[in-house]
Each structure stands twice: as structure tokens, then as C-alpha cells.
mmCIF file of C-alpha atoms in Angstrom:
data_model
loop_
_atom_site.group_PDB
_atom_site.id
_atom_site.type_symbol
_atom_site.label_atom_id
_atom_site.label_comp_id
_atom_site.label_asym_id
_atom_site.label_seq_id
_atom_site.Cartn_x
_atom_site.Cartn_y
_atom_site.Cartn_z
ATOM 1 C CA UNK A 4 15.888 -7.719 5.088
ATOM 2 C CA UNK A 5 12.872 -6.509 6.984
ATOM 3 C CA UNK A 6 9.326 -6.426 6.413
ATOM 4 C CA UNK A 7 6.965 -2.900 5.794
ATOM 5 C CA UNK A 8 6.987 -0.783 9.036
ATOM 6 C CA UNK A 9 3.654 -0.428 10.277
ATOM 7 C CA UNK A 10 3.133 2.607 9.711
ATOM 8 C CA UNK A 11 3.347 2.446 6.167
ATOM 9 C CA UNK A 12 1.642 0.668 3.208
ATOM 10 C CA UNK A 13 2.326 0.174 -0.197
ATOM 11 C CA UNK A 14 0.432 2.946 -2.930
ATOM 12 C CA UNK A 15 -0.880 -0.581 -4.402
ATOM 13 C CA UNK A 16 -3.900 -0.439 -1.707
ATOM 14 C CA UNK A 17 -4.975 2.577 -3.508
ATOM 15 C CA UNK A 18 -5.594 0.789 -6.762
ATOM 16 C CA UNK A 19 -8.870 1.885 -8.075
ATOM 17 C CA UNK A 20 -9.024 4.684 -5.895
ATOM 18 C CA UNK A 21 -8.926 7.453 -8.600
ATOM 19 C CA UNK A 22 -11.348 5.464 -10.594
ATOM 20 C CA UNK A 23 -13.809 5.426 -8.214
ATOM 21 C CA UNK A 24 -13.736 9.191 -7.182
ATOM 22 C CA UNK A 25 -13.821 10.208 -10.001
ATOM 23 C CA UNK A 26 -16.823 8.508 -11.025
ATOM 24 C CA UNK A 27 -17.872 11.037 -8.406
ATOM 25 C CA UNK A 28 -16.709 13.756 -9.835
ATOM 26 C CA UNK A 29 -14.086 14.147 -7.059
ATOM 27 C CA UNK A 30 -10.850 16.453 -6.921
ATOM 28 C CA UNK A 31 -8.482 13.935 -6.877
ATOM 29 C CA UNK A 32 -5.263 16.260 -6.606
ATOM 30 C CA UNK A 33 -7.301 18.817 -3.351
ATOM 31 C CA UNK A 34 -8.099 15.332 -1.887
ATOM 32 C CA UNK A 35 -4.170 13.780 -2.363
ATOM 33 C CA UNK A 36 -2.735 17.027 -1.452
ATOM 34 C CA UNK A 37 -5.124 17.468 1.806
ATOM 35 C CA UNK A 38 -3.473 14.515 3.241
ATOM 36 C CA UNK A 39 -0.121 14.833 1.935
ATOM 37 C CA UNK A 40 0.076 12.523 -0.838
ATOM 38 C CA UNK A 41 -0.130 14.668 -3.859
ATOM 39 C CA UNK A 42 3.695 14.450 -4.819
ATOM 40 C CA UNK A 43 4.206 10.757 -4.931
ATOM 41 C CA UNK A 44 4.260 9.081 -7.538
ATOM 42 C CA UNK A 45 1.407 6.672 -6.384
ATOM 43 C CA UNK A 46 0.663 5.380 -10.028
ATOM 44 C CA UNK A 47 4.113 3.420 -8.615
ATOM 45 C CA UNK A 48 2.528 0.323 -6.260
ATOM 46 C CA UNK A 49 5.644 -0.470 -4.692
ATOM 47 C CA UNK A 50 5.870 3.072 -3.135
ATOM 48 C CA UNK A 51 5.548 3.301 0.658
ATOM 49 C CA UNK A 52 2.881 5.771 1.794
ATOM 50 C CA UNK A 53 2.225 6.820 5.349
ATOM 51 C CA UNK A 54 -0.927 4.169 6.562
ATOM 52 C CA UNK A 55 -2.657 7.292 8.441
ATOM 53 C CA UNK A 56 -2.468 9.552 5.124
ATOM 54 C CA UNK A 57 -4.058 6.203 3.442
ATOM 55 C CA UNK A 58 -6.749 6.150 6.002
ATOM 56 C CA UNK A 59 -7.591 10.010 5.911
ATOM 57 C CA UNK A 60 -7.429 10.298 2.172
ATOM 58 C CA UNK A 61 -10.052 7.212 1.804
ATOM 59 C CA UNK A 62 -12.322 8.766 4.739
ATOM 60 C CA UNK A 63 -12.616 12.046 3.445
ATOM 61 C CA UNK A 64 -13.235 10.860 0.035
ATOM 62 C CA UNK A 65 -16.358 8.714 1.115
ATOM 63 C CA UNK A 66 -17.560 12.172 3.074
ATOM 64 C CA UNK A 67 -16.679 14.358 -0.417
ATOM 65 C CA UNK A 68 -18.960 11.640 -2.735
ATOM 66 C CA UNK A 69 -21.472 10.668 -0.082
ATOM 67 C CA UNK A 70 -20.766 6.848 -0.165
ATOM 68 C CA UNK A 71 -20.468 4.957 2.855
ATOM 69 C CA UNK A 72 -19.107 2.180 0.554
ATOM 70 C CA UNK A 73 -16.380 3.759 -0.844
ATOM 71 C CA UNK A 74 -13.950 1.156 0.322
ATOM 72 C CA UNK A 75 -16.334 -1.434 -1.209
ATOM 73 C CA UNK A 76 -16.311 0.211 -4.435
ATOM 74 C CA UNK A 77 -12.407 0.374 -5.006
ATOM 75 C CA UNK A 78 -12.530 -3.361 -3.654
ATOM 76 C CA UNK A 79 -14.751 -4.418 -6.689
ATOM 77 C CA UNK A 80 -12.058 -3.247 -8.594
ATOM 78 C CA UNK A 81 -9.674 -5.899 -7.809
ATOM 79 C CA UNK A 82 -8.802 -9.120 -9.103
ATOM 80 C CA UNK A 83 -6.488 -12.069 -8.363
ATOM 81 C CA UNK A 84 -3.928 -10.439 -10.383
ATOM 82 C CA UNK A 85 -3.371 -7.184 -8.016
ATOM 83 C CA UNK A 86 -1.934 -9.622 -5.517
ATOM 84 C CA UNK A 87 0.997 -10.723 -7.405
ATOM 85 C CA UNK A 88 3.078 -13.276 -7.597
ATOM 86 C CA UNK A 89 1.292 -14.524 -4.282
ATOM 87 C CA UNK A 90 -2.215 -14.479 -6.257
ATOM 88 C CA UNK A 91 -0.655 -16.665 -8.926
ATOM 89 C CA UNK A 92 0.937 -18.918 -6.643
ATOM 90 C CA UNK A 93 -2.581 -19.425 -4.609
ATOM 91 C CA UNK A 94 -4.428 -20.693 -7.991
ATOM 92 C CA UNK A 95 -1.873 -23.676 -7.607
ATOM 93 C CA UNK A 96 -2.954 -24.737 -4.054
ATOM 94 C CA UNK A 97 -5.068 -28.090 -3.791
ATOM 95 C CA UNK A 98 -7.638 -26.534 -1.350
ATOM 96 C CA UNK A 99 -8.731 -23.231 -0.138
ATOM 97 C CA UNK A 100 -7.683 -23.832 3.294
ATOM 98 C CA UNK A 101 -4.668 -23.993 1.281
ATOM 99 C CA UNK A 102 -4.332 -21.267 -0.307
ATOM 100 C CA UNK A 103 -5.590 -19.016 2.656
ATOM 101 C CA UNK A 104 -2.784 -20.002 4.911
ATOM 102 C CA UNK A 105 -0.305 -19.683 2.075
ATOM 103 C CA UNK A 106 -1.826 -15.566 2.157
ATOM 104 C CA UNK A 107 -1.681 -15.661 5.886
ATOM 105 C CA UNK A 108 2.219 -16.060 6.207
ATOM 106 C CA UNK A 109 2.488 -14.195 3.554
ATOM 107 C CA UNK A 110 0.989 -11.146 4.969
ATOM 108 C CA UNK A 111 2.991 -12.315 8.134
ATOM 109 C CA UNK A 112 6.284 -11.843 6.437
ATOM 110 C CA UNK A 113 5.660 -9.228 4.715
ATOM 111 C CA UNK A 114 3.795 -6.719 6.606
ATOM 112 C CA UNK A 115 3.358 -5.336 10.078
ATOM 113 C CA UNK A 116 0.511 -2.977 9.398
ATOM 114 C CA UNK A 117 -2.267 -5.974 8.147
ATOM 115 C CA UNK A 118 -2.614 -9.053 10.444
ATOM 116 C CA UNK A 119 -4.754 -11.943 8.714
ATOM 117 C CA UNK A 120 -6.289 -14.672 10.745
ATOM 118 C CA UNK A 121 -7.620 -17.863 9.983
ATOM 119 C CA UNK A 122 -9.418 -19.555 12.867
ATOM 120 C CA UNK A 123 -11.750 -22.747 12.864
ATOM 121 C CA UNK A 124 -13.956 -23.907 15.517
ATOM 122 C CA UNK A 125 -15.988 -27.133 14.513
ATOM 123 C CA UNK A 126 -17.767 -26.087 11.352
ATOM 124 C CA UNK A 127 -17.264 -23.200 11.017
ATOM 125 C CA UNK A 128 -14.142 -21.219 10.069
ATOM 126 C CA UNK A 129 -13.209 -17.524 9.821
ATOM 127 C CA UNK A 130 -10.826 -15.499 7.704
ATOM 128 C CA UNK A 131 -9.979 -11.945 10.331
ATOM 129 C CA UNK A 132 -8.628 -8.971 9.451
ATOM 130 C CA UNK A 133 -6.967 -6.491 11.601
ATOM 131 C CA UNK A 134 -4.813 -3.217 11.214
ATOM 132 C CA UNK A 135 -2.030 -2.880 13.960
ATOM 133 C CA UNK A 136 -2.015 0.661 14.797
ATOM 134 C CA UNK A 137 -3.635 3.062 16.421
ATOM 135 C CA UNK A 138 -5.703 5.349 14.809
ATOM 136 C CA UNK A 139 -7.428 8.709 15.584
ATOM 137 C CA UNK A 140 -10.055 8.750 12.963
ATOM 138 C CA UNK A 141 -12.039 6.350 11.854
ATOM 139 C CA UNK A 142 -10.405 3.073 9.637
ATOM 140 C CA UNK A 143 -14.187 2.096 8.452
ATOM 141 C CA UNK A 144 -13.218 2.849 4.410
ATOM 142 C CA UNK A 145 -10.042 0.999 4.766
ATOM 143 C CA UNK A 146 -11.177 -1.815 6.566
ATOM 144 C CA UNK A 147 -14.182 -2.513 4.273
ATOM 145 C CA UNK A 148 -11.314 -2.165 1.322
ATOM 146 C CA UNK A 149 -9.568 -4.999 2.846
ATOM 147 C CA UNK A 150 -12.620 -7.215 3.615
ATOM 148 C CA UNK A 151 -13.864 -6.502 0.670
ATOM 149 C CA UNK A 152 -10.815 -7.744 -1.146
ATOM 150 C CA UNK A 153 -10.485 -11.087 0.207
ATOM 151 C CA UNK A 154 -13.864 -11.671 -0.391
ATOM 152 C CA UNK A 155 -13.464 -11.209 -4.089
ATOM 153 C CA UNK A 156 -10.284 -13.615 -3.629
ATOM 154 C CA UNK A 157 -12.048 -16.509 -1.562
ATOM 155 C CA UNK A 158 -14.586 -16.141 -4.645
ATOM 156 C CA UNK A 159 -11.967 -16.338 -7.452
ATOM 157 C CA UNK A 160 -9.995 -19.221 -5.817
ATOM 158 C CA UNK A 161 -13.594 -21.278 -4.634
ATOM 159 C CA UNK A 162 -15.931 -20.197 -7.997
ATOM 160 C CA UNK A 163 -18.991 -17.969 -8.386
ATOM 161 C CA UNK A 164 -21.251 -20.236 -6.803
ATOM 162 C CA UNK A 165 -19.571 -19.738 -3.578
ATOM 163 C CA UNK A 166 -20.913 -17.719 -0.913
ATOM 164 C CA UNK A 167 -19.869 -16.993 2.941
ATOM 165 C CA UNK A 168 -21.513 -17.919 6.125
ATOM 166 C CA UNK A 169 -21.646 -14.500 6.497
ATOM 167 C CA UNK A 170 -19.704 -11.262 6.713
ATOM 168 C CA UNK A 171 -19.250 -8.928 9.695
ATOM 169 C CA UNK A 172 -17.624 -5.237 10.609
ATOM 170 C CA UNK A 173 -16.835 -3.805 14.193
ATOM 171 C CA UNK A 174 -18.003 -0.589 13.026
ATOM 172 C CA UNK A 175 -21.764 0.456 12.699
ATOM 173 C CA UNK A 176 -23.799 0.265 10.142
ATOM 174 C CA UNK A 177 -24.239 2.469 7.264
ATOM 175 C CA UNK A 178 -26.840 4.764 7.649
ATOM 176 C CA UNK A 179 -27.533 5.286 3.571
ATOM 177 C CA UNK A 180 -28.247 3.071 0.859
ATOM 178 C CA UNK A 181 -25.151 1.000 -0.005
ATOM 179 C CA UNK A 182 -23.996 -1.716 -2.270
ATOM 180 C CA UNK A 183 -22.819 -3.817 0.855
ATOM 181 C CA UNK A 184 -25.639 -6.097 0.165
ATOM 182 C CA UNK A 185 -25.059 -6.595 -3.399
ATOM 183 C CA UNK A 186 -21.577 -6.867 -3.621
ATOM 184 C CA UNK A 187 -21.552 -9.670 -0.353
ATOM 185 C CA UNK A 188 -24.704 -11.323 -1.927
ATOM 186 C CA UNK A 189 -25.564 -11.519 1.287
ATOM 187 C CA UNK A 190 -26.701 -8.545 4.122
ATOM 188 C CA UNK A 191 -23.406 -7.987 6.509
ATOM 189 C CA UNK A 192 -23.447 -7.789 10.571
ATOM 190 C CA UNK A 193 -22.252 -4.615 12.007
ATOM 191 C CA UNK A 194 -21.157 -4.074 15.534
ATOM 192 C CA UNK A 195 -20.163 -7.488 15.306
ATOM 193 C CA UNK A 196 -17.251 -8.882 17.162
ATOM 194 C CA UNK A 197 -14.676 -8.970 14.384
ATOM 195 C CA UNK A 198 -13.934 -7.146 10.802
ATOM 196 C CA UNK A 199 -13.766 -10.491 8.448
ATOM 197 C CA UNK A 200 -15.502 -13.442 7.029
ATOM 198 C CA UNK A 201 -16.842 -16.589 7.585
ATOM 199 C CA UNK A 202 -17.236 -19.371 5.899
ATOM 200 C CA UNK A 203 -18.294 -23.202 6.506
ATOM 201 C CA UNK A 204 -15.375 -26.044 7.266
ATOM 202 C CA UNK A 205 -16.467 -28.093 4.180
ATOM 203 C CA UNK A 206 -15.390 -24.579 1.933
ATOM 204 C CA UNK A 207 -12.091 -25.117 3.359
ATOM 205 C CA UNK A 208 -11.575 -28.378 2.072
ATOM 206 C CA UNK A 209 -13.154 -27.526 -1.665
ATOM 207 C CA UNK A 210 -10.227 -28.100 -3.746
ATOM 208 C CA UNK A 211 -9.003 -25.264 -5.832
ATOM 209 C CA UNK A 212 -10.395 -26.288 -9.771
ATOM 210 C CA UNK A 213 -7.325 -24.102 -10.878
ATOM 211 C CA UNK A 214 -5.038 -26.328 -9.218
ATOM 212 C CA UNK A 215 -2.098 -28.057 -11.252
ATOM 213 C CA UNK A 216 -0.076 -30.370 -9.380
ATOM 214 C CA UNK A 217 3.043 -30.179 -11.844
ATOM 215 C CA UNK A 218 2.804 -26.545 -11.912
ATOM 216 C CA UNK A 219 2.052 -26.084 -8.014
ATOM 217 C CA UNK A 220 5.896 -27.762 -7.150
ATOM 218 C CA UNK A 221 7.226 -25.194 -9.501
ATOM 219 C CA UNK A 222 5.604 -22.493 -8.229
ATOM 220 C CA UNK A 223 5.789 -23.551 -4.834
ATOM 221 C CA UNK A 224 9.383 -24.163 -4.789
ATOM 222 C CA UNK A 225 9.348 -20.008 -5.845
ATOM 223 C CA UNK A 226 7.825 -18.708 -3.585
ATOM 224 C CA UNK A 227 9.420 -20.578 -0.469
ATOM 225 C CA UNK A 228 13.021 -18.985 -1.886
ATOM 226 C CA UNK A 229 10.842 -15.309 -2.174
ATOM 227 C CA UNK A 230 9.223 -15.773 1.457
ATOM 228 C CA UNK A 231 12.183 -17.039 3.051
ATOM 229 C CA UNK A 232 12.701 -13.624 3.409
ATOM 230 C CA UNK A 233 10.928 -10.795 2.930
ATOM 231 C CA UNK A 234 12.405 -8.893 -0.590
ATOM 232 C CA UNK A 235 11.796 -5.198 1.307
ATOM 233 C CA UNK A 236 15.708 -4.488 1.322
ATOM 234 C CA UNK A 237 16.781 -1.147 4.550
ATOM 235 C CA UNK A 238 18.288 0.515 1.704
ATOM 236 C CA UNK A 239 15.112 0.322 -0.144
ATOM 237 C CA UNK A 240 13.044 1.220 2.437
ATOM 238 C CA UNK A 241 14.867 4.443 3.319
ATOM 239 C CA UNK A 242 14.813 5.409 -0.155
ATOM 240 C CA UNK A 243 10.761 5.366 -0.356
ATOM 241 C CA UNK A 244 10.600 7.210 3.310
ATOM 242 C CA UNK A 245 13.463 9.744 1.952
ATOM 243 C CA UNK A 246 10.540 10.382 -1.346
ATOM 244 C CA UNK A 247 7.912 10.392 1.270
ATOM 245 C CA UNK A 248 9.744 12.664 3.735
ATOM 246 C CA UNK A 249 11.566 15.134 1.742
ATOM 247 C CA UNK A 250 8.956 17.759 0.766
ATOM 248 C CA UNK A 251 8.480 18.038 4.658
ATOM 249 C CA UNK A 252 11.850 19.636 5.112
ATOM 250 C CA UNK A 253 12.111 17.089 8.210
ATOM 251 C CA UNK A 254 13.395 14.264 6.581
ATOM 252 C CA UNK A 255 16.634 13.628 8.630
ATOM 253 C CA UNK A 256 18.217 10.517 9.860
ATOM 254 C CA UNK A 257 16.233 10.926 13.273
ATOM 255 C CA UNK A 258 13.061 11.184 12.120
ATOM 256 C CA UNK A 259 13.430 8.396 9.673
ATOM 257 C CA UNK A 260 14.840 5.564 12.237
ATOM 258 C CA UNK A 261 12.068 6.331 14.424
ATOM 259 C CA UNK A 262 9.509 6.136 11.257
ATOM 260 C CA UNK A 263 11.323 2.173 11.365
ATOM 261 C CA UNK A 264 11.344 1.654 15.076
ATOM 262 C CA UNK A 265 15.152 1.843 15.172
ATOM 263 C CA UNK A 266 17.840 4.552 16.317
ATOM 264 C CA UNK A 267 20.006 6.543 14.257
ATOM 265 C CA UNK A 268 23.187 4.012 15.232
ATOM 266 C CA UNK A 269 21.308 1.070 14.364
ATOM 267 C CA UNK A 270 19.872 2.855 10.798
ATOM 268 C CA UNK A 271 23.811 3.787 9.627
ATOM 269 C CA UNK A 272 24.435 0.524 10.991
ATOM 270 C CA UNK A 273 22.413 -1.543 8.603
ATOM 271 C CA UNK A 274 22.825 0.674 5.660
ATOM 272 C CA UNK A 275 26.411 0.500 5.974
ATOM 273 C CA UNK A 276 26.251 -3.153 5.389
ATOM 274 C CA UNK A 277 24.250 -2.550 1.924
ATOM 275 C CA UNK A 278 27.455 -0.342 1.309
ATOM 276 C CA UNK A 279 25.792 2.765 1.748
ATOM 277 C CA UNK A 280 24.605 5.693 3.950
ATOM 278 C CA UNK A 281 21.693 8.328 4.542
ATOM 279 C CA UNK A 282 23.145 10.689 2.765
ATOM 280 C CA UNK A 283 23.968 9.031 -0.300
ATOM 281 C CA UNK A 284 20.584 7.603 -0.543
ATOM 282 C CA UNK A 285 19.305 11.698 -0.385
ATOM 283 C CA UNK A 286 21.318 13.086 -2.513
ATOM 284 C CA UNK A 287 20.775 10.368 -4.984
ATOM 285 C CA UNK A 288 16.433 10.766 -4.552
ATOM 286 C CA UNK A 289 17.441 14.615 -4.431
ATOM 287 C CA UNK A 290 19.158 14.165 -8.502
ATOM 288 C CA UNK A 291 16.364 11.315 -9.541
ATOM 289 C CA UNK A 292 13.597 14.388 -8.473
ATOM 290 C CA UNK A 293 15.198 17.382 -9.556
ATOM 291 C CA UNK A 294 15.322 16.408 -13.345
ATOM 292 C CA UNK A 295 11.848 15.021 -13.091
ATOM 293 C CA UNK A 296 11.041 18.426 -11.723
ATOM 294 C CA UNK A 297 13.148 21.303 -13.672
ATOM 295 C CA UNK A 298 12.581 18.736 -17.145
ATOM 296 C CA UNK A 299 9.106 18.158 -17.175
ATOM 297 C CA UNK A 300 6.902 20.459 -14.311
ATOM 298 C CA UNK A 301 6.429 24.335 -14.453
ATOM 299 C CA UNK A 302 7.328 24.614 -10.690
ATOM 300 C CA UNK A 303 9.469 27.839 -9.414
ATOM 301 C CA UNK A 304 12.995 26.941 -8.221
ATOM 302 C CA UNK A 305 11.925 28.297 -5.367
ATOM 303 C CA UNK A 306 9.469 25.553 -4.946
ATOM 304 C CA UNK A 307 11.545 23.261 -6.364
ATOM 305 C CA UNK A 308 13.844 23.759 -3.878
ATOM 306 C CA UNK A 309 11.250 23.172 -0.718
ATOM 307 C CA UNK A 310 9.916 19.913 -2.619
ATOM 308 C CA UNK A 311 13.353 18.786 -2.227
ATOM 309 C CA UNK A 312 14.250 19.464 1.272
ATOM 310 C CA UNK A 313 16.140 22.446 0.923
ATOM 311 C CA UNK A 314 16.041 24.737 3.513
ATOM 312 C CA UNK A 315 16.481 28.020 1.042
ATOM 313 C CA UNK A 316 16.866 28.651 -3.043
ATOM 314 C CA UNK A 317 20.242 29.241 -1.840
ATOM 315 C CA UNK A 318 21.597 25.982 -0.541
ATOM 316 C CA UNK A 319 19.562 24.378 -3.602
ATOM 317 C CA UNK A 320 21.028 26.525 -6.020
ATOM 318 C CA UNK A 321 24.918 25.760 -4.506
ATOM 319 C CA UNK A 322 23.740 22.233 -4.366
ATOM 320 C CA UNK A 323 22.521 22.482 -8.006
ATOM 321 C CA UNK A 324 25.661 23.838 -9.577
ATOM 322 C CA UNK A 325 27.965 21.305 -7.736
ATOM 323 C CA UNK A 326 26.231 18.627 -9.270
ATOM 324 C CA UNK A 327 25.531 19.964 -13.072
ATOM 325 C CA UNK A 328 28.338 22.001 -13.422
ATOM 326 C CA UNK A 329 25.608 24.603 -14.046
ATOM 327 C CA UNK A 330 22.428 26.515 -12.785
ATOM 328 C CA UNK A 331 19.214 25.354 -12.421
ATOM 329 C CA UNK A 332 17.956 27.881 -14.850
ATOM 330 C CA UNK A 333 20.307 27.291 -17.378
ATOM 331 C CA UNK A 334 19.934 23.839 -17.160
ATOM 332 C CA UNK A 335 16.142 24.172 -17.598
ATOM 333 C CA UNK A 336 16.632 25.944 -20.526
ATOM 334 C CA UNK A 337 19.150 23.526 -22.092
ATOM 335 C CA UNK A 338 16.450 20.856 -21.794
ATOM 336 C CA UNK A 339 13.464 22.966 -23.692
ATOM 337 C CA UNK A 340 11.948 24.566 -20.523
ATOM 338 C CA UNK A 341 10.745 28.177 -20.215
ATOM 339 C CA UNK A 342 12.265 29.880 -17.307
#
């Protein structure tokens, strides 16, 4: 088992992204497709997305609408409920402090691309965020997403009435009229030394109201058999970056261990012991898409064909018939399409 390379998130840290740009009056599908993402399926939020398309897609979306807060806005979408099973299993935690360090191993297991901290120095305690890679444009959007959601979870787990010491961003400061204010109640610090929050020691120790001892060793007891190791299985994982990587007509074996920080050895290697190889796991995204497509899309075979890897109609169509026992056009038009 392994955790979420870095360079990849999961298409749940777009919830209430299309929401929210639309609102604008956006072009959702120019947008997607400017940065690569327009054929996932990210309505799916257990699909792995490249983190750099994430960032581009959520920077050039604040440009488009002319919100510096766009982040903020798609952060005031979220609930307790978009984290999961960990969000459920946090209400059960006796104290904040808690509940916080519950999310920080969590997020330590599970991911390589978020790093949460949670430092305290006398009164005072803070709750960091950082993203591990490097990045050529700016991260501001995605880093105010992520501030701005565990914000709204300190509030759910402490009650409305709490508020933070204060909030701070390493980037500058917006140079429009925001809702940073409003949605903080509180003004921010920019240029500050970290992206995160703070919050007095006596906040740490507020028990949780929600808390319910009997239910907390249930609970508990779950999610130290799910964290024991992370549930993101190799096979898995190369089946998202196959979805991801296909329409690129690069998706080989190569390219895909180095997307995981491995070699091509070491990638057979560990999908052998899940009984399987690269080229299964292709073929078999390769039959999953290609009824999706030819059923229920108005795409060209030709395109078809690219979307899939192929490098010509030709090997696609070869491909086609030694799988249906037919051609693609016949097959379309078995299943109510128009050729």
C-alpha cells in the first residue's frame, strides 16, 4: 500500500469548484480543457488529478472571474462531511487538540502533496499548512482553499462562537475587495511567515460538545485498522494515472513509474504481487472508456482512438475488433448510435 504521490491530488479538492465559476458565468469545459482536465471524470472524488493542473485550473479561474478569493469561495462550500470517514471520526474526539492531531496523521499517511502542522509555544498554538512541491506559478488559490477549509473545520468541531487568534498567508495581499474578512471574521496577515492559523492553548483543550465516549471507542477502533495503512492500493493508483495519462499518447510504463518516484522494475514488481501488470490494467481502462465513449459521446473514431492512446485509427480499429468480435462502427450502431 502506498500513500498519493505528490504530484497528484484527489478531484475531491475541486468540490465546489464548478459552483463557484459558474456563479461567474465561467466556461467551465475552455477552463478544464486549458489545463488538461476536461476528460476526467472529476464529478468522481477519488480520481487522481495532476496537483499542477489543480493549481493552474484554480489560478486562471480567479483571473477569468476577477476574484482574488476564489479559493475562499469554493472553501465556504465545504462541510465536515467532505472529509469523510476522518470528519466523522473527529466529531468523536474529547478535545480539539484531539481531533487536530487525529487530521494531522491522517494527512501524514495519506498524502505526500499536503503537510499539516500543529505546533504550540506557551499560549499560543498553530495549525500550518504546506504543499510539498515545487511550483512555477503561483499556489495563492489553492492555498487559501486549504486554509480556508480547516478553518471551517476548527469551527464545526469548536462551535460558532469560536474564533482564531488570527489567520496568516505567505503570499501578498489582495489588491481588490474580498470576502477574506468576512469569511475569517477577522482581517488576515499577508506576507506573514506561514500559510495557516492560530489559535489560543485554552481552544485546544475545549472539549468537542459532539463527543460520545461509547461511540468514540467504536469509531476509533475503525479508523486505527483504516490508518494502519493507507487504503491507496499500486494497482489502484496506476489505474487513475493510466485515465489521467492516456489521452496524452505518453502513457507508458516509464513515464508512469517516474510519475510514482519508482523505476519500471520496481512498478512490474509491485503490480505483479496484486496479480497483475501494466498492460492488463490498460487494456482493461482502454474497454471501461471505449463503451463510455462509442455508447454515449458523438466523438469520431478517429478521436476516439487518440483519447485512448492509440497511436492511429488503425491500431484502434485492430484493437477494437479483437476485443468485440466486431467494428467500432458497427458496434456503435448496435447500441443506438449514429455513425
Amino acid at each position: 500500500m502506498m500513500a498519493i504521490p505528490a504530484n497528484l491530488f484527489r478531484a475531491a479538492i475541486l468540490t465546489g469548484y464548478f459552483d463557484v465559476a459558474q456563479s461567474f458565468g465561467l466556461d467551465t469545459y475552455r477552463l478544464t480543457k486549458g489545463v488538461g482536465l476536461h476528460r476526467l471524470d472529476l464529478s468522481d472524488p477519488d480520481v487522481l488529478i495532476p496537483t499542477a493542473a489543480v493549481l493552474e485550473l484554480l489560478e486562471r479561474s480567479a483571473l477569468a472571474a476577477g476574484a482574488e478569493d476564489f479559493g475562499l469561495r469554493m472553501a465556504a462550500k465545504r462541510s465536515l462531511a467532505h472529509l469523510g470517514p476522518i470528519g466523522l471520526v473527529a466529531r468523536e474526539e474529547p478535545t480539539l487538540r484531539d481531533a487536530l492531531k487525529l487530521f494531522e496523521r491522517h494527512f501524514r499517511l495519506h498524502t505526500e502533496t499536503l503537510i499539516l502542522t500543529i505546533d504550540e509555544r506557551g499560549d499560543i498554538g498553530s495549525v500550518g499548512v504546506q504543499l510539498m512541491l515545487a511550483t512555477k506559478g503561483s499556489a495563492r488559490q489553492t492555498i487559501e482553499l486549504i486554509v480556508g477549509i480547516v478553518f471551517r473545520t476548527l469551527k464545526a468541531l469548536a462551535g460558532d462562537r469560536w474564533s482564531p487568534e488570527y489567520v496568516s498567508f505567505s503570499h501578498s495581499s489582495p489588491k481588490g475587495r474580498t470576502t477574506h474578512n468576512s469569511f475569517f471574521k477577522s482581517r488576515p496577515y499577508f506576507d506573514d511567515a506561514f500559510n495557516g492559523i492560530a489559535l489560543r492553548t485554552d481552544d485546544l483543550n475545549a472539549p468537542i460538545t459532539t463527543a460520545d465516549p461509547v461511540i468514540a471507542r467504536y469509531v476509533r477502533h475503525y479508523l486505527e485498522d483504516a490508518m494502519a495503512q493507507p487504503a491507496v492500493l499500486i494497482d489502484a493508483t496506476v489505474r487513475q494515472l493510466v485515465f489521467a495519462l492516456l489521452p496524452s499518447g505518453r502513457c507508458t510504463s516509464d513515464l508512469l513509474a517516474r510519475h510514482l518516484g519508482i523505476d519500471r522494475r520496481t512498478l512490474s514488481r509491485r503490480l505483479a504481487t496484486r496479480g497483475t501488470t501494466f498492460s492488463a490494467i490498460v487494456n482493461s481502462v482502454r474497454l471501461e472508456l471505449v463503451q463510455r465513449h462509442i455508447r454515449t459521446e458523438s466523438r469520431s473514431l478517429t478521436e476516439t482512438a487518440q483519447l485512448l492512446g492509440f497511436s492511429s485509427l488503425a491500431t484502434f480499429s485492430r484493437w477494437f475488433l479483437s476485443h468485440f468480435g466486431t467494428n467500432a462502427t458497427a458496434w456503435r450502431r448496435m447500441h443506438g448510435q449514429i455513425t
